[in-house]
């Protein structure tokens, strides 16, 4: 039997972006309960860039101790169903789909197989493959933090978004406004216009001002980039205020335990990617509806072809991207 091959980016180890190599590999074998997707687009995220380094080392417990256990990286994807397994009735060939494959990665490739009951969903015709590829990163994570982790943003609350021009931040500014918050975005000088255009009531240029020293207080500080600690932010949190961060380190872990028991001001972390598929799909469906209504813009900074994934990682690691960095697989 002839085995079809495909182009894919293979991770040869941990380290710099040079660990990624373009190779011809076997296409994944379709199981009875799976969908084979011909990938159009994927993304490179800050989380991808961090995992690539293999640091912090605790992450290797999931990724592989000495080298990545998944050769082909990338979690988000959008594309077209190429084939379905014998047990699949919910999808059909030629159908537009998008999703996340957090369990086994594999999106830096021309084809991917995903369980039909996993995090894969139909993609409406009026949403592009490029836009859909990034929905499972910034929008889902920010929706989870602002609605679920925080316990719900209430109208009139003051919310500060640190890293307001990134993938999580651009989504967070828009979602917080929809929840009725008074939103302050923190970004660099060159991104002030972008953050204002997304609806921020106030913008702080971190190259000129320190939001922890301006005398203003906030009900929620969502540090999308993990650059300011709970200790830094505590002084400008209102009574019963919350510091939220998707970037976990040992200090934040200790602060979470301490504040949960002894402080009215809370430090909180959550790993959105560890949620069960039905929970993520519910948020994806909600976000798709919001996007179709024109109430959420997806921001694309740059696009790279598949063979330049290493260049995309280099750019993302520099820490200055706006919104999403998209990989055009086909």
PDB file of C-alpha atoms in Angstrom:
ATOM      1  CA  UNK A   1       0.000   0.000   0.000  1.00  0.00           C
ATOM      2  CA  UNK A   2       1.354   3.430  -0.965  1.00  0.00           C
ATOM      3  CA  UNK A   3       1.731   5.949   1.863  1.00  0.00           C
ATOM      4  CA  UNK A   4       1.052   9.568   0.971  1.00  0.00           C
ATOM      5  CA  UNK A   5       3.554  12.152   2.143  1.00  0.00           C
ATOM      6  CA  UNK A   6       3.198  15.799   3.114  1.00  0.00           C
ATOM      7  CA  UNK A   7       5.326  18.790   4.010  1.00  0.00           C
ATOM      8  CA  UNK A   8       5.603  19.507   7.717  1.00  0.00           C
ATOM      9  CA  UNK A   9       7.729  21.472  10.152  1.00  0.00           C
ATOM     10  CA  UNK A  10       9.464  19.022  12.488  1.00  0.00           C
ATOM     11  CA  UNK A  11      10.791  20.019  15.927  1.00  0.00           C
ATOM     12  CA  UNK A  12      14.247  18.479  16.315  1.00  0.00           C
ATOM     13  CA  UNK A  13      14.661  19.556  19.954  1.00  0.00           C
ATOM     14  CA  UNK A  14      14.241  22.507  22.309  1.00  0.00           C
ATOM     15  CA  UNK A  15      15.953  25.839  21.798  1.00  0.00           C
ATOM     16  CA  UNK A  16      16.064  28.620  19.233  1.00  0.00           C
ATOM     17  CA  UNK A  17      13.746  28.789  16.195  1.00  0.00           C
ATOM     18  CA  UNK A  18      16.392  26.832  14.263  1.00  0.00           C
ATOM     19  CA  UNK A  19      15.111  23.620  15.894  1.00  0.00           C
ATOM     20  CA  UNK A  20      12.310  23.650  13.305  1.00  0.00           C
ATOM     21  CA  UNK A  21      13.049  21.933   9.991  1.00  0.00           C
ATOM     22  CA  UNK A  22      10.889  21.528   6.899  1.00  0.00           C
ATOM     23  CA  UNK A  23      10.639  17.826   6.019  1.00  0.00           C
ATOM     24  CA  UNK A  24       8.598  15.424   3.947  1.00  0.00           C
ATOM     25  CA  UNK A  25       6.811  13.035   6.302  1.00  0.00           C
ATOM     26  CA  UNK A  26       4.009  10.503   6.076  1.00  0.00           C
ATOM     27  CA  UNK A  27       0.487  11.852   6.187  1.00  0.00           C
ATOM     28  CA  UNK A  28      -1.308  10.936   9.425  1.00  0.00           C
ATOM     29  CA  UNK A  29      -3.381   7.765   9.232  1.00  0.00           C
ATOM     30  CA  UNK A  30      -7.106   8.380   9.510  1.00  0.00           C
ATOM     31  CA  UNK A  31      -8.833   6.443  12.309  1.00  0.00           C
ATOM     32  CA  UNK A  32     -12.556   5.527  12.235  1.00  0.00           C
ATOM     33  CA  UNK A  33     -13.495   8.327  14.666  1.00  0.00           C
ATOM     34  CA  UNK A  34     -11.330  11.035  13.084  1.00  0.00           C
ATOM     35  CA  UNK A  35     -11.462  13.788  10.501  1.00  0.00           C
ATOM     36  CA  UNK A  36      -8.582  14.425   8.071  1.00  0.00           C
ATOM     37  CA  UNK A  37      -8.180  18.168   7.464  1.00  0.00           C
ATOM     38  CA  UNK A  38      -6.198  19.782   4.665  1.00  0.00           C
ATOM     39  CA  UNK A  39      -4.792  22.772   6.541  1.00  0.00           C
ATOM     40  CA  UNK A  40      -5.050  26.256   5.088  1.00  0.00           C
ATOM     41  CA  UNK A  41      -3.720  28.274   8.021  1.00  0.00           C
ATOM     42  CA  UNK A  42      -2.239  27.931  11.475  1.00  0.00           C
ATOM     43  CA  UNK A  43      -0.668  30.445  13.867  1.00  0.00           C
ATOM     44  CA  UNK A  44       2.476  31.043  15.893  1.00  0.00           C
ATOM     45  CA  UNK A  45       1.670  32.265  19.402  1.00  0.00           C
ATOM     46  CA  UNK A  46       3.643  33.486  22.396  1.00  0.00           C
ATOM     47  CA  UNK A  47       2.826  30.176  24.069  1.00  0.00           C
ATOM     48  CA  UNK A  48       4.289  28.301  21.082  1.00  0.00           C
ATOM     49  CA  UNK A  49       7.483  30.361  21.281  1.00  0.00           C
ATOM     50  CA  UNK A  50       7.800  29.768  25.014  1.00  0.00           C
ATOM     51  CA  UNK A  51       7.208  26.014  24.722  1.00  0.00           C
ATOM     52  CA  UNK A  52       9.812  25.805  21.961  1.00  0.00           C
ATOM     53  CA  UNK A  53      12.521  26.843  24.443  1.00  0.00           C
ATOM     54  CA  UNK A  54      11.637  24.014  26.825  1.00  0.00           C
ATOM     55  CA  UNK A  55      11.507  26.527  29.683  1.00  0.00           C
ATOM     56  CA  UNK A  56      10.315  26.630  32.346  1.00  0.00           C
ATOM     57  CA  UNK A  57      11.434  23.031  32.683  1.00  0.00           C
ATOM     58  CA  UNK A  58       8.229  21.980  34.445  1.00  0.00           C
ATOM     59  CA  UNK A  59       6.503  22.287  31.074  1.00  0.00           C
ATOM     60  CA  UNK A  60       8.557  19.374  29.792  1.00  0.00           C
ATOM     61  CA  UNK A  61       6.510  17.037  31.952  1.00  0.00           C
ATOM     62  CA  UNK A  62       3.795  17.480  29.309  1.00  0.00           C
ATOM     63  CA  UNK A  63       5.915  18.283  26.245  1.00  0.00           C
ATOM     64  CA  UNK A  64       8.691  15.691  26.640  1.00  0.00           C
ATOM     65  CA  UNK A  65      11.619  15.650  29.065  1.00  0.00           C
ATOM     66  CA  UNK A  66      14.628  15.677  26.732  1.00  0.00           C
ATOM     67  CA  UNK A  67      13.037  16.386  23.363  1.00  0.00           C
ATOM     68  CA  UNK A  68       9.504  17.152  22.149  1.00  0.00           C
ATOM     69  CA  UNK A  69       7.351  14.044  22.179  1.00  0.00           C
ATOM     70  CA  UNK A  70       5.295  15.481  19.315  1.00  0.00           C
ATOM     71  CA  UNK A  71       7.502  15.958  16.272  1.00  0.00           C
ATOM     72  CA  UNK A  72       5.116  18.297  14.473  1.00  0.00           C
ATOM     73  CA  UNK A  73       4.105  21.349  16.486  1.00  0.00           C
ATOM     74  CA  UNK A  74       1.272  23.852  16.126  1.00  0.00           C
ATOM     75  CA  UNK A  75      -2.170  23.585  17.718  1.00  0.00           C
ATOM     76  CA  UNK A  76      -4.552  25.928  15.887  1.00  0.00           C
ATOM     77  CA  UNK A  77      -5.779  25.184  12.384  1.00  0.00           C
ATOM     78  CA  UNK A  78      -8.306  26.114   9.747  1.00  0.00           C
ATOM     79  CA  UNK A  79      -8.876  24.227   6.548  1.00  0.00           C
ATOM     80  CA  UNK A  80     -11.036  21.851   4.541  1.00  0.00           C
ATOM     81  CA  UNK A  81     -12.116  18.331   5.411  1.00  0.00           C
ATOM     82  CA  UNK A  82     -10.263  15.942   3.115  1.00  0.00           C
ATOM     83  CA  UNK A  83     -11.807  12.710   4.426  1.00  0.00           C
ATOM     84  CA  UNK A  84     -13.733  11.328   7.395  1.00  0.00           C
ATOM     85  CA  UNK A  85     -13.437   8.062   9.279  1.00  0.00           C
ATOM     86  CA  UNK A  86     -15.995   5.280   8.954  1.00  0.00           C
ATOM     87  CA  UNK A  87     -17.648   6.208  12.271  1.00  0.00           C
ATOM     88  CA  UNK A  88     -17.958   9.946  11.551  1.00  0.00           C
ATOM     89  CA  UNK A  89     -21.317  11.426  10.572  1.00  0.00           C
ATOM     90  CA  UNK A  90     -20.927  15.001  11.845  1.00  0.00           C
ATOM     91  CA  UNK A  91     -18.498  16.165   9.138  1.00  0.00           C
ATOM     92  CA  UNK A  92     -18.186  15.606   5.406  1.00  0.00           C
ATOM     93  CA  UNK A  93     -15.465  16.064   2.772  1.00  0.00           C
ATOM     94  CA  UNK A  94     -14.985  19.602   1.374  1.00  0.00           C
ATOM     95  CA  UNK A  95     -16.463  21.154   4.533  1.00  0.00           C
ATOM     96  CA  UNK A  96     -14.760  24.267   5.931  1.00  0.00           C
ATOM     97  CA  UNK A  97     -13.584  23.740   9.522  1.00  0.00           C
ATOM     98  CA  UNK A  98     -11.340  25.203  12.213  1.00  0.00           C
ATOM     99  CA  UNK A  99     -10.198  24.189  15.666  1.00  0.00           C
ATOM    100  CA  UNK A 100      -7.447  23.375  18.143  1.00  0.00           C
ATOM    101  CA  UNK A 101      -5.464  20.171  18.568  1.00  0.00           C
ATOM    102  CA  UNK A 102      -3.877  20.773  21.955  1.00  0.00           C
ATOM    103  CA  UNK A 103      -3.496  17.113  22.892  1.00  0.00           C
ATOM    104  CA  UNK A 104      -1.155  16.049  20.087  1.00  0.00           C
ATOM    105  CA  UNK A 105      -0.306  19.241  18.135  1.00  0.00           C
ATOM    106  CA  UNK A 106       0.415  18.633  14.420  1.00  0.00           C
ATOM    107  CA  UNK A 107      -0.785  21.872  12.796  1.00  0.00           C
ATOM    108  CA  UNK A 108       2.569  22.912  11.260  1.00  0.00           C
ATOM    109  CA  UNK A 109       1.791  20.588   8.369  1.00  0.00           C
ATOM    110  CA  UNK A 110      -0.286  20.181   5.230  1.00  0.00           C
ATOM    111  CA  UNK A 111      -2.650  17.683   6.868  1.00  0.00           C
ATOM    112  CA  UNK A 112      -3.847  16.904  10.380  1.00  0.00           C
ATOM    113  CA  UNK A 113      -6.177  14.309  11.879  1.00  0.00           C
ATOM    114  CA  UNK A 114      -8.436  15.245  14.793  1.00  0.00           C
ATOM    115  CA  UNK A 115     -11.156  13.347  16.655  1.00  0.00           C
ATOM    116  CA  UNK A 116     -14.578  14.257  15.290  1.00  0.00           C
ATOM    117  CA  UNK A 117     -15.751  14.894  18.854  1.00  0.00           C
ATOM    118  CA  UNK A 118     -12.645  16.953  19.639  1.00  0.00           C
ATOM    119  CA  UNK A 119     -12.113  20.687  19.260  1.00  0.00           C
ATOM    120  CA  UNK A 120     -13.045  20.991  15.591  1.00  0.00           C
ATOM    121  CA  UNK A 121     -16.030  22.955  14.313  1.00  0.00           C
ATOM    122  CA  UNK A 122     -17.666  24.062  11.050  1.00  0.00           C
ATOM    123  CA  UNK A 123     -16.418  27.428   9.772  1.00  0.00           C
ATOM    124  CA  UNK A 124     -19.022  29.852   8.379  1.00  0.00           C
ATOM    125  CA  UNK A 125     -18.416  31.039   4.812  1.00  0.00           C
ATOM    126  CA  UNK A 126     -18.168  34.702   5.860  1.00  0.00           C
ATOM    127  CA  UNK A 127     -15.139  34.123   8.123  1.00  0.00           C
ATOM    128  CA  UNK A 128     -11.778  33.678   6.420  1.00  0.00           C
ATOM    129  CA  UNK A 129      -9.402  30.814   7.085  1.00  0.00           C
ATOM    130  CA  UNK A 130      -6.785  33.370   8.172  1.00  0.00           C
ATOM    131  CA  UNK A 131      -9.075  34.901  10.797  1.00  0.00           C
ATOM    132  CA  UNK A 132     -10.346  31.537  12.010  1.00  0.00           C
ATOM    133  CA  UNK A 133      -6.862  30.155  12.648  1.00  0.00           C
ATOM    134  CA  UNK A 134      -6.334  32.509  15.587  1.00  0.00           C
ATOM    135  CA  UNK A 135      -9.716  32.310  17.312  1.00  0.00           C
ATOM    136  CA  UNK A 136      -8.668  29.438  19.564  1.00  0.00           C
ATOM    137  CA  UNK A 137      -5.754  31.429  21.012  1.00  0.00           C
ATOM    138  CA  UNK A 138      -6.387  35.057  21.999  1.00  0.00           C
ATOM    139  CA  UNK A 139     -10.193  35.249  21.881  1.00  0.00           C
ATOM    140  CA  UNK A 140     -10.831  31.953  23.691  1.00  0.00           C
ATOM    141  CA  UNK A 141      -8.203  32.596  26.363  1.00  0.00           C
ATOM    142  CA  UNK A 142      -9.386  36.147  27.021  1.00  0.00           C
ATOM    143  CA  UNK A 143     -13.057  35.138  27.093  1.00  0.00           C
ATOM    144  CA  UNK A 144     -12.208  32.437  29.622  1.00  0.00           C
ATOM    145  CA  UNK A 145     -10.265  34.830  31.859  1.00  0.00           C
ATOM    146  CA  UNK A 146     -12.639  37.781  31.702  1.00  0.00           C
ATOM    147  CA  UNK A 147     -15.845  35.801  32.128  1.00  0.00           C
ATOM    148  CA  UNK A 148     -14.936  32.587  33.932  1.00  0.00           C
ATOM    149  CA  UNK A 149     -11.683  33.060  35.847  1.00  0.00           C
ATOM    150  CA  UNK A 150     -12.693  36.520  37.077  1.00  0.00           C
ATOM    151  CA  UNK A 151     -16.180  35.391  37.996  1.00  0.00           C
ATOM    152  CA  UNK A 152     -17.602  37.793  35.423  1.00  0.00           C
ATOM    153  CA  UNK A 153     -16.835  41.401  34.505  1.00  0.00           C
ATOM    154  CA  UNK A 154     -19.611  43.692  35.695  1.00  0.00           C
ATOM    155  CA  UNK A 155     -20.776  46.850  33.908  1.00  0.00           C
ATOM    156  CA  UNK A 156     -18.905  49.903  35.150  1.00  0.00           C
ATOM    157  CA  UNK A 157     -15.915  47.989  36.502  1.00  0.00           C
ATOM    158  CA  UNK A 158     -12.477  49.338  35.683  1.00  0.00           C
ATOM    159  CA  UNK A 159     -10.423  46.787  33.762  1.00  0.00           C
ATOM    160  CA  UNK A 160      -6.784  47.219  32.746  1.00  0.00           C
ATOM    161  CA  UNK A 161      -5.354  45.076  29.938  1.00  0.00           C
ATOM    162  CA  UNK A 162      -1.558  44.839  29.977  1.00  0.00           C
ATOM    163  CA  UNK A 163      -0.263  43.806  26.559  1.00  0.00           C
ATOM    164  CA  UNK A 164      -3.346  45.252  24.883  1.00  0.00           C
ATOM    165  CA  UNK A 165      -1.996  44.987  21.337  1.00  0.00           C
ATOM    166  CA  UNK A 166      -1.184  41.255  21.335  1.00  0.00           C
ATOM    167  CA  UNK A 167      -3.410  38.330  20.376  1.00  0.00           C
ATOM    168  CA  UNK A 168      -4.916  38.027  23.863  1.00  0.00           C
ATOM    169  CA  UNK A 169      -4.946  41.770  24.454  1.00  0.00           C
ATOM    170  CA  UNK A 170      -6.732  42.845  21.273  1.00  0.00           C
ATOM    171  CA  UNK A 171      -9.478  40.323  22.017  1.00  0.00           C
ATOM    172  CA  UNK A 172      -9.606  41.286  25.695  1.00  0.00           C
ATOM    173  CA  UNK A 173     -10.087  45.008  25.023  1.00  0.00           C
ATOM    174  CA  UNK A 174     -13.075  44.279  22.794  1.00  0.00           C
ATOM    175  CA  UNK A 175     -14.629  41.664  25.076  1.00  0.00           C
ATOM    176  CA  UNK A 176     -14.242  43.774  28.221  1.00  0.00           C
ATOM    177  CA  UNK A 177     -16.013  46.645  26.463  1.00  0.00           C
ATOM    178  CA  UNK A 178     -18.851  44.318  25.488  1.00  0.00           C
ATOM    179  CA  UNK A 179     -19.171  43.334  29.148  1.00  0.00           C
ATOM    180  CA  UNK A 180     -19.653  47.025  29.970  1.00  0.00           C
ATOM    181  CA  UNK A 181     -16.279  47.736  31.574  1.00  0.00           C
ATOM    182  CA  UNK A 182     -14.267  50.946  31.517  1.00  0.00           C
ATOM    183  CA  UNK A 183     -11.176  49.672  29.737  1.00  0.00           C
ATOM    184  CA  UNK A 184      -7.574  50.846  29.982  1.00  0.00           C
ATOM    185  CA  UNK A 185      -5.133  49.325  27.519  1.00  0.00           C
ATOM    186  CA  UNK A 186      -1.367  49.248  28.074  1.00  0.00           C
ATOM    187  CA  UNK A 187       0.835  49.111  24.986  1.00  0.00           C
ATOM    188  CA  UNK A 188       3.795  50.761  23.249  1.00  0.00           C
ATOM    189  CA  UNK A 189       3.658  54.095  21.433  1.00  0.00           C
ATOM    190  CA  UNK A 190       3.268  52.554  17.984  1.00  0.00           C
ATOM    191  CA  UNK A 191       0.174  50.569  18.995  1.00  0.00           C
ATOM    192  CA  UNK A 192      -1.827  53.332  20.711  1.00  0.00           C
ATOM    193  CA  UNK A 193      -3.965  53.925  17.616  1.00  0.00           C
ATOM    194  CA  UNK A 194      -4.771  50.236  17.270  1.00  0.00           C
ATOM    195  CA  UNK A 195      -5.826  49.837  20.898  1.00  0.00           C
ATOM    196  CA  UNK A 196      -7.994  52.970  20.759  1.00  0.00           C
ATOM    197  CA  UNK A 197      -9.649  51.693  17.575  1.00  0.00           C
ATOM    198  CA  UNK A 198     -10.657  48.520  19.417  1.00  0.00           C
ATOM    199  CA  UNK A 199     -12.629  50.560  21.942  1.00  0.00           C
ATOM    200  CA  UNK A 200     -10.269  51.224  24.854  1.00  0.00           C
ATOM    201  CA  UNK A 201     -11.423  54.187  26.961  1.00  0.00           C
ATOM    202  CA  UNK A 202      -7.872  54.976  28.059  1.00  0.00           C
ATOM    203  CA  UNK A 203      -4.447  53.950  26.753  1.00  0.00           C
ATOM    204  CA  UNK A 204      -1.199  53.933  28.749  1.00  0.00           C
ATOM    205  CA  UNK A 205       2.059  54.041  26.802  1.00  0.00           C
ATOM    206  CA  UNK A 206       4.333  51.804  28.873  1.00  0.00           C
ATOM    207  CA  UNK A 207       7.441  53.328  27.282  1.00  0.00           C
ATOM    208  CA  UNK A 208       6.540  56.646  28.954  1.00  0.00           C
ATOM    209  CA  UNK A 209       4.335  55.819  31.942  1.00  0.00           C
ATOM    210  CA  UNK A 210       4.068  53.080  34.574  1.00  0.00           C
ATOM    211  CA  UNK A 211       0.429  52.198  35.215  1.00  0.00           C
ATOM    212  CA  UNK A 212       1.312  50.950  38.709  1.00  0.00           C
ATOM    213  CA  UNK A 213       2.471  54.473  39.622  1.00  0.00           C
ATOM    214  CA  UNK A 214      -0.320  56.640  38.218  1.00  0.00           C
ATOM    215  CA  UNK A 215      -2.514  56.636  41.314  1.00  0.00           C
ATOM    216  CA  UNK A 216      -5.503  55.016  39.584  1.00  0.00           C
ATOM    217  CA  UNK A 217      -7.060  51.768  40.760  1.00  0.00           C
ATOM    218  CA  UNK A 218      -8.626  48.921  38.842  1.00  0.00           C
ATOM    219  CA  UNK A 219     -11.095  46.173  39.663  1.00  0.00           C
ATOM    220  CA  UNK A 220      -9.365  43.754  37.305  1.00  0.00           C
ATOM    221  CA  UNK A 221      -5.834  43.755  35.904  1.00  0.00           C
ATOM    222  CA  UNK A 222      -5.438  41.210  33.134  1.00  0.00           C
ATOM    223  CA  UNK A 223      -1.728  40.828  32.393  1.00  0.00           C
ATOM    224  CA  UNK A 224      -1.876  39.014  29.075  1.00  0.00           C
ATOM    225  CA  UNK A 225       1.910  38.907  28.710  1.00  0.00           C
ATOM    226  CA  UNK A 226       2.934  38.152  32.302  1.00  0.00           C
ATOM    227  CA  UNK A 227       5.279  41.138  32.434  1.00  0.00           C
ATOM    228  CA  UNK A 228       4.044  42.712  35.673  1.00  0.00           C
ATOM    229  CA  UNK A 229       3.777  40.661  38.856  1.00  0.00           C
ATOM    230  CA  UNK A 230       0.924  40.574  41.331  1.00  0.00           C
ATOM    231  CA  UNK A 231       3.270  42.329  43.762  1.00  0.00           C
ATOM    232  CA  UNK A 232       3.701  45.191  41.274  1.00  0.00           C
ATOM    233  CA  UNK A 233      -0.013  45.464  40.604  1.00  0.00           C
ATOM    234  CA  UNK A 234      -1.373  44.982  44.118  1.00  0.00           C
ATOM    235  CA  UNK A 235      -1.048  48.674  44.983  1.00  0.00           C
ATOM    236  CA  UNK A 236      -3.356  49.691  42.129  1.00  0.00           C
ATOM    237  CA  UNK A 237      -5.945  46.952  42.629  1.00  0.00           C
ATOM    238  CA  UNK A 238      -9.202  48.129  44.164  1.00  0.00           C
ATOM    239  CA  UNK A 239     -10.504  46.410  47.275  1.00  0.00           C
ATOM    240  CA  UNK A 240     -11.550  42.892  46.204  1.00  0.00           C
ATOM    241  CA  UNK A 241      -9.648  43.472  42.960  1.00  0.00           C
ATOM    242  CA  UNK A 242      -8.198  40.661  40.867  1.00  0.00           C
ATOM    243  CA  UNK A 243      -4.893  40.160  39.084  1.00  0.00           C
ATOM    244  CA  UNK A 244      -5.268  37.671  36.222  1.00  0.00           C
ATOM    245  CA  UNK A 245      -2.403  36.143  34.262  1.00  0.00           C
ATOM    246  CA  UNK A 246      -2.180  33.311  31.709  1.00  0.00           C
ATOM    247  CA  UNK A 247       1.582  33.075  32.350  1.00  0.00           C
ATOM    248  CA  UNK A 248       2.393  30.865  35.339  1.00  0.00           C
ATOM    249  CA  UNK A 249       5.592  30.933  37.351  1.00  0.00           C
ATOM    250  CA  UNK A 250       6.486  29.771  40.854  1.00  0.00           C
ATOM    251  CA  UNK A 251       5.948  33.196  42.425  1.00  0.00           C
ATOM    252  CA  UNK A 252       2.463  33.490  40.976  1.00  0.00           C
ATOM    253  CA  UNK A 253       1.641  29.989  42.204  1.00  0.00           C
ATOM    254  CA  UNK A 254       2.582  30.983  45.758  1.00  0.00           C
ATOM    255  CA  UNK A 255       0.660  34.247  45.460  1.00  0.00           C
ATOM    256  CA  UNK A 256      -2.434  32.393  44.288  1.00  0.00           C
ATOM    257  CA  UNK A 257      -2.353  30.126  47.326  1.00  0.00           C
ATOM    258  CA  UNK A 258      -1.692  33.011  49.717  1.00  0.00           C
ATOM    259  CA  UNK A 259      -4.318  35.395  48.352  1.00  0.00           C
ATOM    260  CA  UNK A 260      -6.998  32.710  48.099  1.00  0.00           C
ATOM    261  CA  UNK A 261      -6.853  32.341  51.874  1.00  0.00           C
ATOM    262  CA  UNK A 262      -5.578  35.606  53.332  1.00  0.00           C
ATOM    263  CA  UNK A 263      -6.192  38.552  50.988  1.00  0.00           C
ATOM    264  CA  UNK A 264      -9.186  40.384  49.556  1.00  0.00           C
ATOM    265  CA  UNK A 265      -7.078  41.071  46.473  1.00  0.00           C
ATOM    266  CA  UNK A 266      -6.656  37.894  44.458  1.00  0.00           C
ATOM    267  CA  UNK A 267      -3.977  36.555  42.112  1.00  0.00           C
ATOM    268  CA  UNK A 268      -5.395  34.081  39.576  1.00  0.00           C
ATOM    269  CA  UNK A 269      -4.088  31.838  36.815  1.00  0.00           C
ATOM    270  CA  UNK A 270      -5.811  29.331  34.562  1.00  0.00           C
ATOM    271  CA  UNK A 271      -4.602  27.079  31.754  1.00  0.00           C
ATOM    272  CA  UNK A 272      -7.339  27.588  29.180  1.00  0.00           C
ATOM    273  CA  UNK A 273      -5.863  24.930  26.918  1.00  0.00           C
ATOM    274  CA  UNK A 274      -6.402  22.326  29.626  1.00  0.00           C
ATOM    275  CA  UNK A 275     -10.177  22.796  29.601  1.00  0.00           C
ATOM    276  CA  UNK A 276     -12.248  19.936  28.239  1.00  0.00           C
ATOM    277  CA  UNK A 277     -13.155  20.088  24.568  1.00  0.00           C
ATOM    278  CA  UNK A 278     -16.901  20.766  25.121  1.00  0.00           C
ATOM    279  CA  UNK A 279     -16.051  23.853  27.195  1.00  0.00           C
ATOM    280  CA  UNK A 280     -13.692  25.222  24.553  1.00  0.00           C
ATOM    281  CA  UNK A 281     -16.156  24.472  21.750  1.00  0.00           C
ATOM    282  CA  UNK A 282     -18.882  26.334  23.608  1.00  0.00           C
ATOM    283  CA  UNK A 283     -16.645  29.416  23.778  1.00  0.00           C
ATOM    284  CA  UNK A 284     -15.619  29.029  20.131  1.00  0.00           C
ATOM    285  CA  UNK A 285     -19.269  28.915  19.079  1.00  0.00           C
ATOM    286  CA  UNK A 286     -19.990  32.065  21.068  1.00  0.00           C
ATOM    287  CA  UNK A 287     -16.999  33.853  19.560  1.00  0.00           C
ATOM    288  CA  UNK A 288     -17.936  32.828  16.025  1.00  0.00           C
ATOM    289  CA  UNK A 289     -21.372  34.356  16.601  1.00  0.00           C
ATOM    290  CA  UNK A 290     -19.813  37.587  17.916  1.00  0.00           C
ATOM    291  CA  UNK A 291     -17.442  37.792  14.948  1.00  0.00           C
ATOM    292  CA  UNK A 292     -20.265  37.212  12.463  1.00  0.00           C
ATOM    293  CA  UNK A 293     -22.145  40.094  14.070  1.00  0.00           C
ATOM    294  CA  UNK A 294     -19.131  42.349  13.545  1.00  0.00           C
ATOM    295  CA  UNK A 295     -18.599  42.860  17.280  1.00  0.00           C
ATOM    296  CA  UNK A 296     -15.120  41.309  17.429  1.00  0.00           C
ATOM    297  CA  UNK A 297     -12.277  42.087  15.047  1.00  0.00           C
ATOM    298  CA  UNK A 298      -9.445  39.642  14.558  1.00  0.00           C
ATOM    299  CA  UNK A 299      -6.092  41.380  14.105  1.00  0.00           C
ATOM    300  CA  UNK A 300      -3.429  39.853  11.853  1.00  0.00           C
ATOM    301  CA  UNK A 301       0.062  41.305  12.109  1.00  0.00           C
ATOM    302  CA  UNK A 302       2.056  39.193   9.652  1.00  0.00           C
ATOM    303  CA  UNK A 303       1.708  36.095   7.520  1.00  0.00           C
ATOM    304  CA  UNK A 304       4.477  33.615   6.712  1.00  0.00           C
ATOM    305  CA  UNK A 305       4.554  30.555   4.438  1.00  0.00           C
ATOM    306  CA  UNK A 306       4.947  27.170   6.113  1.00  0.00           C
ATOM    307  CA  UNK A 307       8.639  26.912   5.250  1.00  0.00           C
ATOM    308  CA  UNK A 308       9.333  30.104   7.222  1.00  0.00           C
ATOM    309  CA  UNK A 309       7.926  28.997  10.580  1.00  0.00           C
ATOM    310  CA  UNK A 310      11.363  29.609  12.121  1.00  0.00           C
ATOM    311  CA  UNK A 311      11.243  33.244  10.983  1.00  0.00           C
ATOM    312  CA  UNK A 312       7.757  33.575  12.435  1.00  0.00           C
ATOM    313  CA  UNK A 313       8.989  32.232  15.788  1.00  0.00           C
ATOM    314  CA  UNK A 314      11.889  34.691  15.754  1.00  0.00           C
ATOM    315  CA  UNK A 315       9.457  37.569  15.200  1.00  0.00           C
ATOM    316  CA  UNK A 316       7.025  36.394  17.884  1.00  0.00           C
ATOM    317  CA  UNK A 317       9.839  35.847  20.403  1.00  0.00           C
ATOM    318  CA  UNK A 318      10.867  39.495  20.003  1.00  0.00           C
ATOM    319  CA  UNK A 319       7.652  40.369  21.848  1.00  0.00           C
ATOM    320  CA  UNK A 320       6.318  43.103  19.568  1.00  0.00           C
ATOM    321  CA  UNK A 321       3.629  41.403  17.517  1.00  0.00           C
ATOM    322  CA  UNK A 322       0.185  42.923  17.061  1.00  0.00           C
ATOM    323  CA  UNK A 323      -2.641  40.421  17.203  1.00  0.00           C
ATOM    324  CA  UNK A 324      -1.915  37.172  15.389  1.00  0.00           C
ATOM    325  CA  UNK A 325       0.979  35.853  13.344  1.00  0.00           C
ATOM    326  CA  UNK A 326      -0.504  33.518  10.750  1.00  0.00           C
ATOM    327  CA  UNK A 327       1.145  30.685   8.823  1.00  0.00           C
ATOM    328  CA  UNK A 328      -0.162  30.070   5.287  1.00  0.00           C
ATOM    329  CA  UNK A 329       0.161  26.327   4.811  1.00  0.00           C
ATOM    330  CA  UNK A 330      -1.552  26.267   1.411  1.00  0.00           C
TER     331      UNK A 330
END
